């Protein structure tokens, strides 16, 4: 029979597979009919009256564009995409031909935004996209491909006379004074021609259909890549308030002052945005649903905890440890006693501290109780944790989370009341769907209490690895590193995925 590790790996791969650009796009988009063709997106029909154009920006957009060109065929007249510097070469090297455009493609590729920062190349691409959008008529259809990761940096278009470097400097000043990402986005959007619905306004009266790959918790359309096709809910007033809050109103560049003073103060209700349709075709939720289907096929009783896990990695690890203990108590028929009550109490406190959006833990625990003890259990979750870097080691948030969960379980097992954990086989996996976790070739890692036990017997100090943020070096030392999750570049990104697999021994 397959090991729990092999099962966890296959669940992770199927989750990522379903949000890879080509399969994802082919599932969501069809072109049908010859006489007056229609573009079908997730069951909604858009008539292709005359010409079809395509623009896109972000990390996964190259693969999305390659699939879109195949689907659209001769109906596509012209396209422009802005992608990260060096991505074509990386995909070529990784042998991922299906993510690259065919020779003689109608889609022009512009690479820019080195280190995910707006630069003159990205600006050049943004200007080309702007020109294309501006020339469209009511009979045209503009397909916009948006991939959250890097989408914002690849579409810089400051409102003239603001220069890119002036806008950059202002954003850096705000960040250095502690402005939150939401605040930075409001200021960026206010000073941009394309963000905050600007691209959709330029393309008016053409029909605009946006296909979005979300990399943001909760999939907020106006935040993903700064919402170029979503009317902004913020006004110039909001922007001025933020600049005042961080004491920046008095040293703004002249150009920024000029733009702010001449902008309308209320959010302009754009020429009604009925010509725009925004559709999320890939997200963490979709990936988790696919993993759940697969897990049930493998015989697991499966629950999804949340697609919005966020917070400090040590706190998230503590939540997972308590959750695993609760499942194991259930297997040992101890779930209803004082121990079970204590674990449930801990869980509710941790969840309150983490403030995970939309998580109803009480309801989840109810569902968990109803699973019965006959089948192994799989709990799936996704989102993005944060790590406070203290050390100089190698590893990313997923490897660190896996190691912290393994260590937490090992500790619990060593206590007087934790012996019940020894009656279960447990594997925890955490991985980044883009195939990268920190500066290493691993996407994440698997861990179990046994692995930590083995490490301690060999005299390794697991604590020391964690306090040096050196989880990668830790995992590399065992069984040729096969506890590391190595997938290679995936060409997609919907944040991270975690899987907990437990069976009674």
PDB file of N, CA, C and O in Angstrom, residues 9 12-13 16 20 383-385 395-402 428-446 471-472 475 481-493 495-498:
ATOM      1  N   UNK A   9       1.918  13.579  -1.244  1.00  0.00           N
ATOM      2  CA  UNK A   9       2.558  14.119  -2.447  1.00  0.00           C
ATOM      3  C   UNK A   9       1.587  14.106  -3.622  1.00  0.00           C
ATOM      4  O   UNK A   9       1.474  15.073  -4.375  1.00  0.00           O
ATOM      5  N   UNK A  12      -0.957  16.879  -3.268  1.00  0.00           N
ATOM      6  CA  UNK A  12      -0.373  18.184  -3.570  1.00  0.00           C
ATOM      7  C   UNK A  12      -0.242  18.379  -5.082  1.00  0.00           C
ATOM      8  O   UNK A  12      -0.609  19.407  -5.636  1.00  0.00           O
ATOM      9  N   UNK A  13       0.255  17.319  -5.751  1.00  0.00           N
ATOM     10  CA  UNK A  13       0.443  17.430  -7.211  1.00  0.00           C
ATOM     11  C   UNK A  13      -0.882  17.630  -7.940  1.00  0.00           C
ATOM     12  O   UNK A  13      -0.974  18.392  -8.898  1.00  0.00           O
ATOM     13  N   UNK A  16      -2.060  21.261  -7.477  1.00  0.00           N
ATOM     14  CA  UNK A  16      -1.318  22.188  -8.330  1.00  0.00           C
ATOM     15  C   UNK A  16      -1.689  21.979  -9.796  1.00  0.00           C
ATOM     16  O   UNK A  16      -1.856  22.940 -10.556  1.00  0.00           O
ATOM     17  N   UNK A  20      -2.704  24.729 -12.948  1.00  0.00           N
ATOM     18  CA  UNK A  20      -1.665  25.038 -13.940  1.00  0.00           C
ATOM     19  C   UNK A  20      -2.340  25.795 -15.082  1.00  0.00           C
ATOM     20  O   UNK A  20      -3.471  25.480 -15.437  1.00  0.00           O
ATOM     21  N   UNK A 383      -3.374  28.909   2.017  1.00  0.00           N
ATOM     22  CA  UNK A 383      -3.229  30.315   2.373  1.00  0.00           C
ATOM     23  C   UNK A 383      -1.777  30.707   2.326  1.00  0.00           C
ATOM     24  O   UNK A 383      -1.021  30.213   1.497  1.00  0.00           O
ATOM     25  N   UNK A 384      -1.355  31.576   3.248  1.00  0.00           N
ATOM     26  CA  UNK A 384       0.040  32.001   3.223  1.00  0.00           C
ATOM     27  C   UNK A 384       0.452  32.480   4.611  1.00  0.00           C
ATOM     28  O   UNK A 384      -0.100  33.440   5.120  1.00  0.00           O
ATOM     29  N   UNK A 385       1.416  31.767   5.200  1.00  0.00           N
ATOM     30  CA  UNK A 385       1.890  32.150   6.534  1.00  0.00           C
ATOM     31  C   UNK A 385       3.039  33.142   6.406  1.00  0.00           C
ATOM     32  O   UNK A 385       3.554  33.369   5.313  1.00  0.00           O
ATOM     33  N   UNK A 395      15.748  27.958   3.894  1.00  0.00           N
ATOM     34  CA  UNK A 395      14.444  27.307   4.048  1.00  0.00           C
ATOM     35  C   UNK A 395      13.394  28.375   3.879  1.00  0.00           C
ATOM     36  O   UNK A 395      13.691  29.561   3.947  1.00  0.00           O
ATOM     37  N   UNK A 396      12.149  27.973   3.658  1.00  0.00           N
ATOM     38  CA  UNK A 396      11.086  28.961   3.488  1.00  0.00           C
ATOM     39  C   UNK A 396       9.986  28.692   4.487  1.00  0.00           C
ATOM     40  O   UNK A 396      10.106  27.823   5.351  1.00  0.00           O
ATOM     41  N   UNK A 397       8.860  29.424   4.334  1.00  0.00           N
ATOM     42  CA  UNK A 397       7.797  29.321   5.346  1.00  0.00           C
ATOM     43  C   UNK A 397       7.179  27.926   5.388  1.00  0.00           C
ATOM     44  O   UNK A 397       6.772  27.451   6.440  1.00  0.00           O
ATOM     45  N   UNK A 398       7.135  27.225   4.241  1.00  0.00           N
ATOM     46  CA  UNK A 398       6.506  25.898   4.230  1.00  0.00           C
ATOM     47  C   UNK A 398       7.363  24.852   4.933  1.00  0.00           C
ATOM     48  O   UNK A 398       6.859  24.020   5.688  1.00  0.00           O
ATOM     49  N   UNK A 399       8.677  24.890   4.657  1.00  0.00           N
ATOM     50  CA  UNK A 399       9.575  23.934   5.327  1.00  0.00           C
ATOM     51  C   UNK A 399       9.585  24.188   6.830  1.00  0.00           C
ATOM     52  O   UNK A 399       9.576  23.267   7.640  1.00  0.00           O
ATOM     53  N   UNK A 400       9.571  25.467   7.196  1.00  0.00           N
ATOM     54  CA  UNK A 400       9.596  25.800   8.614  1.00  0.00           C
ATOM     55  C   UNK A 400       8.302  25.352   9.298  1.00  0.00           C
ATOM     56  O   UNK A 400       8.317  24.812  10.410  1.00  0.00           O
ATOM     57  N   UNK A 401       7.172  25.553   8.620  1.00  0.00           N
ATOM     58  CA  UNK A 401       5.883  25.132   9.188  1.00  0.00           C
ATOM     59  C   UNK A 401       5.865  23.614   9.408  1.00  0.00           C
ATOM     60  O   UNK A 401       5.464  23.132  10.475  1.00  0.00           O
ATOM     61  N   UNK A 402       6.340  22.864   8.410  1.00  0.00           N
ATOM     62  CA  UNK A 402       6.349  21.400   8.524  1.00  0.00           C
ATOM     63  C   UNK A 402       7.211  20.956   9.700  1.00  0.00           C
ATOM     64  O   UNK A 402       6.810  20.097  10.498  1.00  0.00           O
ATOM     65  N   UNK A 428       2.430  15.393   7.896  1.00  0.00           N
ATOM     66  CA  UNK A 428       2.026  16.773   7.611  1.00  0.00           C
ATOM     67  C   UNK A 428       2.853  17.277   6.433  1.00  0.00           C
ATOM     68  O   UNK A 428       4.071  17.128   6.412  1.00  0.00           O
ATOM     69  N   UNK A 429       2.165  17.862   5.439  1.00  0.00           N
ATOM     70  CA  UNK A 429       2.873  18.410   4.271  1.00  0.00           C
ATOM     71  C   UNK A 429       2.482  19.879   4.104  1.00  0.00           C
ATOM     72  O   UNK A 429       1.321  20.234   4.273  1.00  0.00           O
ATOM     73  N   UNK A 430       3.458  20.714   3.763  1.00  0.00           N
ATOM     74  CA  UNK A 430       3.150  22.093   3.390  1.00  0.00           C
ATOM     75  C   UNK A 430       4.004  22.461   2.186  1.00  0.00           C
ATOM     76  O   UNK A 430       5.208  22.192   2.180  1.00  0.00           O
ATOM     77  N   UNK A 431       3.381  23.048   1.153  1.00  0.00           N
ATOM     78  CA  UNK A 431       4.139  23.383  -0.055  1.00  0.00           C
ATOM     79  C   UNK A 431       3.600  24.610  -0.770  1.00  0.00           C
ATOM     80  O   UNK A 431       2.404  24.910  -0.707  1.00  0.00           O
ATOM     81  N   UNK A 432       4.500  25.314  -1.437  1.00  0.00           N
ATOM     82  CA  UNK A 432       4.127  26.476  -2.257  1.00  0.00           C
ATOM     83  C   UNK A 432       3.716  26.004  -3.636  1.00  0.00           C
ATOM     84  O   UNK A 432       4.447  25.253  -4.286  1.00  0.00           O
ATOM     85  N   UNK A 433       2.556  26.455  -4.111  1.00  0.00           N
ATOM     86  CA  UNK A 433       2.053  25.962  -5.405  1.00  0.00           C
ATOM     87  C   UNK A 433       2.884  26.439  -6.595  1.00  0.00           C
ATOM     88  O   UNK A 433       2.758  25.909  -7.690  1.00  0.00           O
ATOM     89  N   UNK A 434       3.751  27.457  -6.377  1.00  0.00           N
ATOM     90  CA  UNK A 434       4.597  27.886  -7.507  1.00  0.00           C
ATOM     91  C   UNK A 434       5.867  27.042  -7.596  1.00  0.00           C
ATOM     92  O   UNK A 434       6.700  27.250  -8.461  1.00  0.00           O
ATOM     93  N   UNK A 435       6.015  26.069  -6.669  1.00  0.00           N
ATOM     94  CA  UNK A 435       7.177  25.182  -6.731  1.00  0.00           C
ATOM     95  C   UNK A 435       8.403  25.748  -6.044  1.00  0.00           C
ATOM     96  O   UNK A 435       9.481  25.187  -6.125  1.00  0.00           O
ATOM     97  N   UNK A 436       8.217  26.889  -5.347  1.00  0.00           N
ATOM     98  CA  UNK A 436       9.370  27.502  -4.679  1.00  0.00           C
ATOM     99  C   UNK A 436       9.016  27.866  -3.250  1.00  0.00           C
ATOM    100  O   UNK A 436       7.906  28.321  -2.981  1.00  0.00           O
ATOM    101  N   UNK A 437       9.966  27.649  -2.342  1.00  0.00           N
ATOM    102  CA  UNK A 437       9.756  27.998  -0.940  1.00  0.00           C
ATOM    103  C   UNK A 437      11.059  28.584  -0.432  1.00  0.00           C
ATOM    104  O   UNK A 437      11.981  27.868  -0.085  1.00  0.00           O
ATOM    105  N   UNK A 438      11.133  29.898  -0.428  1.00  0.00           N
ATOM    106  CA  UNK A 438      12.394  30.511  -0.012  1.00  0.00           C
ATOM    107  C   UNK A 438      13.445  30.326  -1.090  1.00  0.00           C
ATOM    108  O   UNK A 438      13.138  30.030  -2.243  1.00  0.00           O
ATOM    109  N   UNK A 439      14.723  30.448  -0.729  1.00  0.00           N
ATOM    110  CA  UNK A 439      15.801  30.478  -1.719  1.00  0.00           C
ATOM    111  C   UNK A 439      16.312  29.091  -2.100  1.00  0.00           C
ATOM    112  O   UNK A 439      17.441  28.938  -2.513  1.00  0.00           O
ATOM    113  N   UNK A 440      15.478  28.041  -1.949  1.00  0.00           N
ATOM    114  CA  UNK A 440      15.953  26.677  -2.219  1.00  0.00           C
ATOM    115  C   UNK A 440      15.175  26.067  -3.371  1.00  0.00           C
ATOM    116  O   UNK A 440      14.185  26.630  -3.824  1.00  0.00           O
ATOM    117  N   UNK A 441      15.595  24.871  -3.805  1.00  0.00           N
ATOM    118  CA  UNK A 441      14.865  24.239  -4.925  1.00  0.00           C
ATOM    119  C   UNK A 441      13.621  23.499  -4.435  1.00  0.00           C
ATOM    120  O   UNK A 441      12.871  22.949  -5.219  1.00  0.00           O
ATOM    121  N   UNK A 442      13.392  23.499  -3.113  1.00  0.00           N
ATOM    122  CA  UNK A 442      12.233  22.791  -2.568  1.00  0.00           C
ATOM    123  C   UNK A 442      11.001  23.685  -2.589  1.00  0.00           C
ATOM    124  O   UNK A 442      11.107  24.902  -2.461  1.00  0.00           O
ATOM    125  N   UNK A 443       9.830  23.049  -2.747  1.00  0.00           N
ATOM    126  CA  UNK A 443       8.567  23.799  -2.680  1.00  0.00           C
ATOM    127  C   UNK A 443       8.012  23.758  -1.265  1.00  0.00           C
ATOM    128  O   UNK A 443       7.086  24.477  -0.922  1.00  0.00           O
ATOM    129  N   UNK A 444       8.581  22.867  -0.419  1.00  0.00           N
ATOM    130  CA  UNK A 444       8.084  22.697   0.938  1.00  0.00           C
ATOM    131  C   UNK A 444       8.653  21.407   1.500  1.00  0.00           C
ATOM    132  O   UNK A 444       9.709  20.949   1.057  1.00  0.00           O
ATOM    133  N   UNK A 445       7.916  20.803   2.444  1.00  0.00           N
ATOM    134  CA  UNK A 445       8.434  19.582   3.070  1.00  0.00           C
ATOM    135  C   UNK A 445       7.309  18.776   3.712  1.00  0.00           C
ATOM    136  O   UNK A 445       6.215  19.287   3.935  1.00  0.00           O
ATOM    137  N   UNK A 446       7.619  17.483   3.982  1.00  0.00           N
ATOM    138  CA  UNK A 446       6.742  16.619   4.785  1.00  0.00           C
ATOM    139  C   UNK A 446       7.417  16.450   6.136  1.00  0.00           C
ATOM    140  O   UNK A 446       8.640  16.384   6.192  1.00  0.00           O
ATOM    141  N   UNK A 471      15.451  25.274   8.207  1.00  0.00           N
ATOM    142  CA  UNK A 471      14.694  24.025   8.042  1.00  0.00           C
ATOM    143  C   UNK A 471      15.178  23.214   6.832  1.00  0.00           C
ATOM    144  O   UNK A 471      15.182  21.986   6.852  1.00  0.00           O
ATOM    145  N   UNK A 472      15.637  23.904   5.784  1.00  0.00           N
ATOM    146  CA  UNK A 472      16.090  23.196   4.579  1.00  0.00           C
ATOM    147  C   UNK A 472      17.285  22.286   4.897  1.00  0.00           C
ATOM    148  O   UNK A 472      17.329  21.119   4.501  1.00  0.00           O
ATOM    149  N   UNK A 475      16.052  19.159   6.827  1.00  0.00           N
ATOM    150  CA  UNK A 475      15.416  18.113   6.002  1.00  0.00           C
ATOM    151  C   UNK A 475      16.398  17.446   5.038  1.00  0.00           C
ATOM    152  O   UNK A 475      16.234  16.288   4.685  1.00  0.00           O
ATOM    153  N   UNK A 481      17.286  13.565   1.666  1.00  0.00           N
ATOM    154  CA  UNK A 481      16.417  14.736   1.482  1.00  0.00           C
ATOM    155  C   UNK A 481      15.031  14.400   0.957  1.00  0.00           C
ATOM    156  O   UNK A 481      14.340  15.259   0.438  1.00  0.00           O
ATOM    157  N   UNK A 482      14.602  13.111   1.102  1.00  0.00           N
ATOM    158  CA  UNK A 482      13.310  12.842   0.475  1.00  0.00           C
ATOM    159  C   UNK A 482      12.103  13.346   1.282  1.00  0.00           C
ATOM    160  O   UNK A 482      10.970  13.174   0.888  1.00  0.00           O
ATOM    161  N   UNK A 483      12.387  14.042   2.410  1.00  0.00           N
ATOM    162  CA  UNK A 483      11.290  14.729   3.094  1.00  0.00           C
ATOM    163  C   UNK A 483      11.086  16.128   2.535  1.00  0.00           C
ATOM    164  O   UNK A 483      10.165  16.835   2.933  1.00  0.00           O
ATOM    165  N   UNK A 484      11.962  16.535   1.619  1.00  0.00           N
ATOM    166  CA  UNK A 484      11.757  17.814   0.935  1.00  0.00           C
ATOM    167  C   UNK A 484      10.784  17.593  -0.215  1.00  0.00           C
ATOM    168  O   UNK A 484      10.834  16.568  -0.893  1.00  0.00           O
ATOM    169  N   UNK A 485       9.916  18.552  -0.433  1.00  0.00           N
ATOM    170  CA  UNK A 485       8.960  18.480  -1.537  1.00  0.00           C
ATOM    171  C   UNK A 485       9.588  19.234  -2.710  1.00  0.00           C
ATOM    172  O   UNK A 485       9.745  20.460  -2.642  1.00  0.00           O
ATOM    173  N   UNK A 486       9.999  18.511  -3.744  1.00  0.00           N
ATOM    174  CA  UNK A 486      10.652  19.167  -4.882  1.00  0.00           C
ATOM    175  C   UNK A 486       9.824  18.925  -6.137  1.00  0.00           C
ATOM    176  O   UNK A 486       9.664  17.796  -6.567  1.00  0.00           O
ATOM    177  N   UNK A 487       9.253  19.994  -6.687  1.00  0.00           N
ATOM    178  CA  UNK A 487       8.365  19.837  -7.852  1.00  0.00           C
ATOM    179  C   UNK A 487       8.925  20.520  -9.090  1.00  0.00           C
ATOM    180  O   UNK A 487       8.470  20.284 -10.186  1.00  0.00           O
ATOM    181  N   UNK A 488       9.905  21.403  -8.904  1.00  0.00           N
ATOM    182  CA  UNK A 488      10.341  22.256 -10.015  1.00  0.00           C
ATOM    183  C   UNK A 488       9.319  23.365 -10.210  1.00  0.00           C
ATOM    184  O   UNK A 488       8.239  23.345  -9.612  1.00  0.00           O
ATOM    185  N   UNK A 489       9.667  24.344 -11.067  1.00  0.00           N
ATOM    186  CA  UNK A 489       8.743  25.445 -11.370  1.00  0.00           C
ATOM    187  C   UNK A 489       7.420  24.885 -11.858  1.00  0.00           C
ATOM    188  O   UNK A 489       7.396  23.983 -12.692  1.00  0.00           O
ATOM    189  N   UNK A 490       6.305  25.437 -11.387  1.00  0.00           N
ATOM    190  CA  UNK A 490       4.998  24.932 -11.851  1.00  0.00           C
ATOM    191  C   UNK A 490       4.355  25.878 -12.852  1.00  0.00           C
ATOM    192  O   UNK A 490       3.420  25.508 -13.544  1.00  0.00           O
ATOM    193  N   UNK A 491       4.828  27.129 -12.889  1.00  0.00           N
ATOM    194  CA  UNK A 491       4.220  28.091 -13.819  1.00  0.00           C
ATOM    195  C   UNK A 491       2.884  28.631 -13.336  1.00  0.00           C
ATOM    196  O   UNK A 491       2.162  29.288 -14.072  1.00  0.00           O
ATOM    197  N   UNK A 492       2.521  28.343 -12.080  1.00  0.00           N
ATOM    198  CA  UNK A 492       1.263  28.884 -11.545  1.00  0.00           C
ATOM    199  C   UNK A 492       1.535  29.382 -10.137  1.00  0.00           C
ATOM    200  O   UNK A 492       2.631  29.231  -9.618  1.00  0.00           O
ATOM    201  N   UNK A 493       0.541  29.989  -9.495  1.00  0.00           N
ATOM    202  CA  UNK A 493       0.700  30.368  -8.092  1.00  0.00           C
ATOM    203  C   UNK A 493      -0.633  30.714  -7.450  1.00  0.00           C
ATOM    204  O   UNK A 493      -1.236  31.720  -7.791  1.00  0.00           O
ATOM    205  N   UNK A 495      -0.776  30.603  -3.869  1.00  0.00           N
ATOM    206  CA  UNK A 495      -0.286  30.538  -2.485  1.00  0.00           C
ATOM    207  C   UNK A 495       0.114  29.105  -2.092  1.00  0.00           C
ATOM    208  O   UNK A 495       0.563  28.350  -2.917  1.00  0.00           O
ATOM    209  N   UNK A 496      -0.084  28.752  -0.793  1.00  0.00           N
ATOM    210  CA  UNK A 496       0.422  27.476  -0.280  1.00  0.00           C
ATOM    211  C   UNK A 496      -0.715  26.489  -0.004  1.00  0.00           C
ATOM    212  O   UNK A 496      -1.857  26.896   0.172  1.00  0.00           O
ATOM    213  N   UNK A 497      -0.341  25.207   0.071  1.00  0.00           N
ATOM    214  CA  UNK A 497      -1.311  24.157   0.402  1.00  0.00           C
ATOM    215  C   UNK A 497      -0.743  23.271   1.499  1.00  0.00           C
ATOM    216  O   UNK A 497       0.434  22.901   1.459  1.00  0.00           O
ATOM    217  N   UNK A 498      -1.582  22.954   2.481  1.00  0.00           N
ATOM    218  CA  UNK A 498      -1.186  22.042   3.551  1.00  0.00           C
ATOM    219  C   UNK A 498      -2.096  20.819   3.570  1.00  0.00           C
ATOM    220  O   UNK A 498      -3.298  20.941   3.297  1.00  0.00           O
TER     221      UNK A 498
END
